[in-house]
């Protein structure tokens, strides 16, 4: 510690001659810079690993998505969506009880494709090549397309809670 402080003083005040006695390992400013950089990289990796572990723990304990797995939402005009927090139009409408029975909607291909999407739906996203995608999709917690949509603008993309994607400062909830 004292040797590091002395070396830092040498760097900060090159015009001053600083002698050390009793300290066997004295580093040149270049060696010190290398060690400092290495320590900073190690600390960064430690923080990143801790963050990833925290994200993994949150991921394992995430709220279960019931959309299409145990519930559906019927809008006042008869449209059926999987979640009450998504837009009740366009891609999110999986059926219409004014022209279908609830059982027809519940057993429909469109509902299954949303609630249990195939890997192909994730083409062009980080999820497509992820070795954990099948685990993610078959998990009892399910895949929450809503979080992906509201954070990234795409239905079939990584949810922001995924521990394997970098944190880019987007809203996580």
XYZ file of N, CA and C in Angstrom:
519
model
N 0.820 -1.192 0.000
C 0.000 0.000 0.000
C 0.867 1.261 0.000
N 1.883 1.278 0.860
C 2.758 2.448 0.919
C 3.535 2.578 -0.381
N 4.022 1.425 -0.904
C 4.739 1.439 -2.171
C 3.870 1.976 -3.296
N 2.607 1.590 -3.317
C 1.683 2.084 -4.352
C 1.496 3.594 -4.222
N 1.382 4.065 -2.980
C 1.209 5.502 -2.767
C 2.459 6.266 -3.211
N 3.614 5.704 -2.931
C 4.857 6.360 -3.350
C 4.954 6.392 -4.865
N 4.608 5.289 -5.515
C 4.632 5.264 -6.980
C 3.631 6.258 -7.554
N 2.481 6.388 -6.921
C 1.492 7.357 -7.388
C 2.037 8.773 -7.224
N 2.722 9.015 -6.116
C 3.335 10.328 -5.906
C 4.386 10.613 -6.973
N 5.153 9.593 -7.373
C 6.135 9.763 -8.453
C 5.444 10.156 -9.753
N 4.301 9.531 -10.008
C 3.550 9.834 -11.238
C 2.983 11.246 -11.176
N 2.430 11.602 -10.025
C 1.788 12.914 -9.883
C 2.806 14.059 -9.821
N 4.004 13.799 -9.287
C 5.022 14.838 -9.106
C 6.364 14.368 -9.674
N 6.476 14.251 -11.016
C 7.708 13.712 -11.608
C 8.946 14.561 -11.336
N 8.756 15.839 -11.042
C 9.903 16.697 -10.783
C 10.515 16.463 -9.403
N 9.823 15.757 -8.553
C 10.282 15.519 -7.196
C 10.980 14.156 -7.111
N 12.125 14.108 -6.471
C 12.807 12.834 -6.299
C 12.305 12.192 -5.014
N 11.835 10.975 -5.145
C 11.268 10.276 -4.001
C 12.054 8.990 -3.803
N 12.598 8.818 -2.627
C 13.364 7.611 -2.321
C 12.576 6.806 -1.300
N 12.635 5.486 -1.495
C 11.962 4.592 -0.546
C 12.999 3.614 -0.024
N 12.937 3.358 1.255
C 13.838 2.357 1.826
C 12.991 1.323 2.559
N 13.417 0.082 2.473
C 12.684 -0.977 3.160
C 11.538 -1.556 2.332
N 11.323 -1.041 1.148
C 10.268 -1.580 0.288
C 10.938 -2.280 -0.880
N 10.848 -3.617 -0.886
C 11.579 -4.368 -1.892
C 10.926 -4.324 -3.271
N 9.625 -4.265 -3.361
C 9.015 -4.283 -4.693
C 8.510 -2.888 -5.031
N 9.295 -2.216 -5.833
C 8.923 -0.894 -6.278
C 8.595 -0.997 -7.762
N 7.434 -0.536 -8.118
C 6.982 -0.653 -9.497
C 7.212 0.636 -10.261
N 7.520 0.487 -11.531
C 7.631 1.659 -12.392
C 6.223 2.183 -12.645
N 6.076 3.444 -13.046
C 4.740 3.954 -13.343
C 4.002 3.110 -14.382
N 4.728 2.566 -15.369
C 4.095 1.725 -16.393
C 3.565 0.432 -15.768
N 4.374 -0.180 -14.889
C 3.940 -1.409 -14.206
C 2.747 -1.121 -13.298
N 2.810 0.021 -12.626
C 1.723 0.395 -11.736
C 0.427 0.603 -12.514
N 0.523 1.259 -13.674
C -0.659 1.493 -14.501
C -1.260 0.165 -14.941
N -0.394 -0.802 -15.293
C -0.875 -2.116 -15.700
C -1.617 -2.799 -14.548
N -1.019 -2.763 -13.357
C -1.653 -3.394 -12.192
C -2.971 -2.709 -11.856
N -2.997 -1.380 -11.905
C -4.224 -0.640 -11.628
C -5.313 -1.016 -12.630
N -4.940 -1.091 -13.900
C -5.901 -1.465 -14.944
C -6.429 -2.873 -14.691
N -5.541 -3.804 -14.344
C -5.925 -5.184 -14.069
C -6.877 -5.255 -12.882
N -6.574 -4.492 -11.831
C -7.440 -4.473 -10.649
C -8.816 -3.903 -10.997
N -8.834 -2.847 -11.810
C -10.105 -2.243 -12.201
C -10.926 -3.211 -13.051
N -10.268 -3.943 -13.953
C -10.970 -4.925 -14.778
C -11.526 -6.048 -13.912
N -10.752 -6.485 -12.927
C -11.210 -7.544 -12.020
C -12.416 -7.069 -11.214
N -12.347 -5.825 -10.734
C -13.465 -5.270 -9.970
C -14.703 -5.158 -10.852
N -14.513 -4.719 -12.092
C -15.622 -4.597 -13.037
C -16.253 -5.958 -13.287
N -15.423 -6.989 -13.473
C -15.927 -8.348 -13.702
C -16.677 -8.846 -12.468
N -16.150 -8.512 -11.275
C -16.808 -8.904 -10.033
C -18.187 -8.251 -9.927
N -18.273 -6.970 -10.239
C -19.556 -6.251 -10.207
C -20.503 -6.837 -11.237
N -19.985 -7.097 -12.449
C -20.818 -7.660 -13.509
C -21.334 -9.042 -13.112
N -20.462 -9.864 -12.518
C -20.857 -11.198 -12.082
C -21.919 -11.104 -10.989
N -21.726 -10.177 -10.044
C -22.704 -9.982 -8.978
C -24.040 -9.544 -9.569
N -23.995 -8.608 -10.535
C -25.211 -8.132 -11.187
C -25.897 -9.276 -11.912
N -25.120 -10.100 -12.636
C -25.687 -11.240 -13.351
C -26.310 -12.220 -12.363
N -25.630 -12.480 -11.231
C -26.191 -13.379 -10.223
C -27.489 -12.821 -9.656
N -27.535 -11.509 -9.399
C -28.759 -10.880 -8.905
C -29.871 -11.012 -9.935
N -29.526 -10.750 -11.205
C -30.526 -10.866 -12.269
C -31.002 -12.314 -12.406
N -30.091 -13.277 -12.262
C -30.466 -14.685 -12.372
C -31.424 -15.061 -11.248
N -31.150 -14.577 -10.056
C -32.031 -14.865 -8.915
C -33.415 -14.245 -9.134
N -33.436 -12.996 -9.605
C -34.721 -12.351 -9.908
C -35.453 -13.115 -11.004
N -34.706 -13.591 -12.007
C -35.304 -14.326 -13.128
C -35.960 -15.609 -12.635
N -35.247 -16.329 -11.769
C -35.785 -17.592 -11.255
C -37.049 -17.361 -10.429
N -37.131 -16.222 -9.779
C -38.272 -15.919 -8.909
C -39.263 -14.936 -9.536
N -39.216 -14.815 -10.865
C -40.071 -13.837 -11.543
C -41.539 -14.201 -11.423
N -42.358 -13.187 -11.608
C -43.798 -13.377 -11.591
C -44.195 -14.270 -12.757
N -45.119 -15.156 -12.516
C -45.571 -16.061 -13.568
C -46.487 -15.320 -14.529
N -46.282 -15.572 -15.814
C -47.140 -14.990 -16.848
C -48.277 -15.971 -17.098
N -49.481 -15.564 -16.810
C -50.628 -16.459 -16.972
C -51.300 -16.305 -18.331
N -50.863 -15.323 -19.125
C -51.497 -15.051 -20.410
C -51.488 -16.242 -21.348
N -52.653 -16.818 -21.584
C -52.778 -17.956 -22.475
C -52.424 -19.281 -21.843
N -51.927 -19.240 -20.629
C -51.589 -20.470 -19.910
C -52.690 -20.831 -18.925
N -53.203 -19.823 -18.252
C -54.298 -20.087 -17.311
C -55.361 -18.993 -17.367
N -55.171 -18.000 -18.233
C -56.172 -16.932 -18.320
C -56.153 -16.262 -19.687
N -57.271 -15.632 -19.993
C -57.405 -14.776 -21.165
C -58.228 -13.577 -20.738
N -58.212 -12.526 -21.544
C -58.985 -11.318 -21.244
C -59.962 -11.093 -22.393
N -61.227 -10.929 -22.042
C -62.251 -10.634 -23.044
C -62.614 -9.165 -22.895
N -62.434 -8.405 -23.964
C -62.715 -6.972 -23.943
C -64.222 -6.749 -24.083
N -64.716 -5.564 -23.766
C -66.158 -5.295 -23.872
C -66.742 -5.550 -25.268
N -65.928 -5.427 -26.299
C -66.446 -5.668 -27.654
C -66.228 -7.107 -28.119
N -65.781 -7.999 -27.224
C -65.648 -9.416 -27.534
C -64.275 -9.860 -27.984
N -63.364 -8.928 -28.192
C -62.008 -9.318 -28.582
C -61.327 -10.022 -27.414
N -60.445 -10.945 -27.753
C -59.731 -11.702 -26.726
C -58.236 -11.411 -26.859
N -57.642 -11.004 -25.736
C -56.198 -10.794 -25.643
C -55.693 -11.633 -24.469
N -54.405 -11.830 -24.404
C -53.858 -12.681 -23.343
C -53.562 -11.941 -22.045
N -53.511 -10.620 -22.108
C -53.098 -9.850 -20.933
C -53.870 -8.540 -20.902
N -54.302 -8.143 -19.729
C -55.078 -6.901 -19.625
C -54.228 -5.643 -19.725
N -52.912 -5.805 -19.816
C -52.049 -4.620 -19.888
C -51.487 -4.365 -21.284
N -51.880 -5.158 -22.272
C -51.406 -4.940 -23.637
C -52.481 -4.211 -24.439
N -52.104 -3.580 -25.548
C -53.116 -2.951 -26.401
C -54.159 -3.991 -26.831
N -55.400 -3.572 -26.863
C -56.480 -4.496 -27.204
C -56.795 -4.418 -28.691
N -55.735 -4.512 -29.494
C -55.879 -4.415 -30.943
C -54.699 -5.070 -31.627
N -54.795 -5.194 -32.935
C -53.694 -5.685 -33.757
C -53.203 -7.056 -33.381
N -51.900 -7.190 -33.328
C -51.249 -8.472 -33.084
C -51.673 -9.125 -31.767
N -52.119 -8.332 -30.820
C -52.466 -8.862 -29.501
C -53.827 -9.549 -29.453
N -54.678 -9.293 -30.437
C -56.000 -9.933 -30.466
C -55.818 -11.354 -30.999
N -56.179 -12.332 -30.159
C -56.004 -13.734 -30.545
C -57.330 -14.405 -30.875
N -58.403 -13.689 -30.710
C -59.715 -14.258 -31.012
C -60.801 -13.229 -30.778
N -62.045 -13.658 -31.040
C -63.197 -12.765 -30.877
C -64.402 -13.608 -30.500
N -64.892 -13.474 -29.267
C -66.000 -14.301 -28.797
C -67.349 -13.886 -29.384
N -67.356 -12.810 -30.175
C -68.607 -12.488 -30.872
C -68.769 -13.374 -32.112
N -67.705 -14.042 -32.530
C -67.794 -14.943 -33.674
C -67.207 -16.333 -33.380
N -66.634 -16.541 -32.177
C -66.057 -17.817 -31.766
C -66.506 -18.125 -30.346
N -66.473 -19.402 -29.993
C -66.741 -19.737 -28.596
C -65.453 -19.508 -27.804
N -65.597 -19.410 -26.502
C -64.415 -19.249 -25.647
C -63.493 -20.458 -25.820
N -64.072 -21.659 -25.930
C -63.258 -22.868 -26.108
C -62.513 -22.849 -27.441
N -63.130 -22.324 -28.481
C -62.437 -22.217 -29.767
C -61.233 -21.285 -29.654
N -61.430 -20.176 -28.976
C -60.320 -19.236 -28.778
C -59.246 -19.891 -27.914
N -59.664 -20.528 -26.807
C -58.723 -21.133 -25.871
C -57.866 -22.210 -26.537
N -58.445 -22.952 -27.445
C -57.733 -24.038 -28.127
C -57.160 -23.629 -29.481
N -57.159 -22.354 -29.771
C -56.729 -21.883 -31.095
C -55.211 -21.911 -31.263
N -54.820 -22.033 -32.516
C -53.396 -21.991 -32.878
C -52.794 -20.638 -32.512
N -53.553 -19.575 -32.713
C -53.042 -18.228 -32.439
C -52.695 -18.066 -30.949
N -53.552 -18.583 -30.077
C -53.260 -18.510 -28.635
C -52.006 -19.314 -28.327
N -51.910 -20.531 -28.847
C -50.734 -21.367 -28.568
C -49.451 -20.708 -29.070
N -49.510 -20.052 -30.225
C -48.308 -19.397 -30.762
C -47.845 -18.230 -29.894
N -48.786 -17.584 -29.214
C -48.415 -16.490 -28.307
C -47.930 -17.027 -26.965
N -48.685 -17.934 -26.384
C -48.360 -18.428 -25.047
C -47.166 -19.382 -25.051
N -46.990 -20.113 -26.138
C -45.903 -21.083 -26.253
C -45.193 -20.873 -27.597
N -44.506 -19.764 -27.760
C -43.898 -19.446 -29.067
C -42.759 -20.399 -29.429
N -42.595 -20.605 -30.717
C -41.482 -21.434 -31.204
C -40.223 -20.568 -31.332
N -39.093 -21.210 -31.440
C -37.813 -20.513 -31.600
C -37.852 -19.602 -32.821
N -38.514 -20.036 -33.888
C -38.581 -19.244 -35.121
C -39.165 -17.861 -34.900
N -40.047 -17.715 -33.920
C -40.642 -16.407 -33.635
C -39.585 -15.401 -33.177
N -38.460 -15.894 -32.679
C -37.410 -15.037 -32.128
C -36.277 -14.766 -33.115
N -36.479 -15.140 -34.361
C -35.460 -14.926 -35.404
C -35.044 -13.453 -35.406
N -33.734 -13.222 -35.431
C -33.210 -11.862 -35.460
C -33.022 -11.239 -34.085
N -33.324 -11.980 -33.018
C -33.112 -11.457 -31.665
C -32.040 -12.302 -30.972
N -31.564 -11.812 -29.852
C -30.565 -12.538 -29.068
C -31.121 -13.871 -28.575
N -32.441 -13.959 -28.428
C -33.070 -15.186 -27.936
C -32.932 -16.343 -28.920
N -32.936 -16.044 -30.198
C -32.952 -17.084 -31.216
C -31.775 -18.052 -31.048
N -30.601 -17.544 -30.758
C -29.412 -18.380 -30.611
C -29.117 -18.772 -29.165
N -29.968 -18.367 -28.252
C -29.724 -18.637 -26.831
C -29.958 -20.118 -26.515
N -28.988 -20.731 -25.857
C -29.107 -22.151 -25.505
C -30.139 -22.387 -24.404
N -30.583 -21.323 -23.736
C -31.563 -21.456 -22.662
C -32.998 -21.144 -23.109
N -33.191 -20.835 -24.391
C -34.516 -20.414 -24.840
C -35.592 -21.448 -24.531
N -35.336 -22.715 -24.810
C -36.355 -23.732 -24.537
C -36.702 -23.795 -23.058
N -35.692 -23.649 -22.191
C -35.952 -23.621 -20.745
C -36.812 -22.418 -20.386
N -36.496 -21.296 -20.987
C -37.239 -20.059 -20.726
C -38.706 -20.222 -21.134
N -38.924 -20.770 -22.316
C -40.282 -20.891 -22.838
C -41.090 -21.976 -22.143
N -40.414 -23.025 -21.671
C -41.144 -24.120 -21.035
C -41.221 -23.975 -19.519
N -40.639 -22.933 -18.991
C -40.664 -22.693 -17.550
C -42.096 -22.508 -17.065
N -42.387 -22.942 -15.843
C -43.730 -22.690 -15.294
C -44.074 -21.191 -15.260
N -43.044 -20.334 -15.202
C -43.300 -18.894 -15.198
C -43.749 -18.408 -16.570
N -43.407 -19.141 -17.604
C -43.815 -18.763 -18.952
C -42.992 -17.617 -19.510
N -43.286 -17.303 -20.751
C -42.621 -16.201 -21.438
C -43.560 -15.003 -21.431
N -43.091 -13.860 -20.952
C -43.933 -12.663 -20.894
C -43.645 -11.753 -22.085
N -44.469 -11.857 -23.103
C -44.293 -11.037 -24.305
C -44.570 -9.572 -24.012
N -45.390 -9.300 -23.022
C -45.738 -7.925 -22.670
C -44.500 -7.119 -22.288
N -43.652 -7.685 -21.439
C -42.462 -6.957 -20.990
C -41.510 -6.682 -22.145
N -41.373 -7.645 -23.033
C -40.530 -7.435 -24.214
C -41.118 -6.329 -25.087
N -42.410 -6.367 -25.290
C -43.072 -5.379 -26.142
C -42.927 -3.951 -25.586
N -43.213 -3.787 -24.313
C -43.176 -2.441 -23.734
C -41.754 -1.896 -23.554
N -40.772 -2.775 -23.456
C -39.397 -2.311 -23.287
C -38.627 -2.205 -24.590
N -38.928 -3.057 -25.557
C -38.154 -3.090 -26.786
C -38.972 -2.888 -28.052
N -40.312 -2.875 -27.917
C -41.159 -2.654 -29.083
C -41.380 -3.880 -29.943
N -40.982 -5.036 -29.461
C -41.211 -6.278 -30.193
C -41.823 -7.312 -29.255
N -42.745 -8.090 -29.782
C -43.420 -9.089 -28.964
C -42.500 -10.266 -28.671
N -41.750 -10.692 -29.656
C -40.890 -11.858 -29.494
C -39.433 -11.436 -29.445
N -39.020 -11.038 -28.273
C -37.655 -10.620 -28.013
C -37.355 -10.900 -26.562
N -36.160 -10.585 -26.128
C -35.803 -10.888 -24.741
C -36.560 -10.000 -23.761
N -37.110 -10.592 -22.726
C -37.691 -9.750 -21.686
C -36.563 -9.024 -20.964
N -36.805 -7.822 -20.502
C -35.734 -7.057 -19.857
C -35.189 -7.711 -18.594
N -35.936 -8.620 -18.015
C -35.480 -9.295 -16.803
C -34.490 -10.411 -17.095
N -34.317 -10.767 -18.367
C -33.420 -11.875 -18.730
C -32.019 -11.600 -18.193
N -31.462 -12.533 -17.421
C -30.129 -12.310 -16.847
C -28.997 -12.410 -17.859
N -29.293 -12.834 -19.065
C -28.237 -13.024 -20.051
C -28.076 -11.860 -21.013
N -28.926 -10.847 -20.895
C -28.783 -9.689 -21.758
C -28.173 -8.547 -20.963
N -27.415 -7.693 -21.618
C -26.808 -6.570 -20.896
C -27.862 -5.574 -20.446
N -27.605 -4.935 -19.335
C -28.489 -3.886 -18.846
C -28.153 -2.612 -19.608
N -29.103 -2.171 -20.416
C -28.863 -0.969 -21.210
C -29.671 0.218 -20.703
N -30.123 0.109 -19.475
C -30.803 1.247 -18.865
C -32.281 1.345 -19.199
N -32.847 0.303 -19.783
C -34.269 0.344 -20.072
C -35.058 -0.052 -18.830
N -36.281 0.341 -18.811
C -37.155 0.041 -17.689
C -37.271 -1.470 -17.520
N -37.181 -1.967 -16.304
C -37.232 -3.409 -16.050
C -38.564 -3.878 -15.514
N -39.506 -3.042 -15.309
C -40.780 -3.504 -14.767
C -41.911 -2.746 -15.394
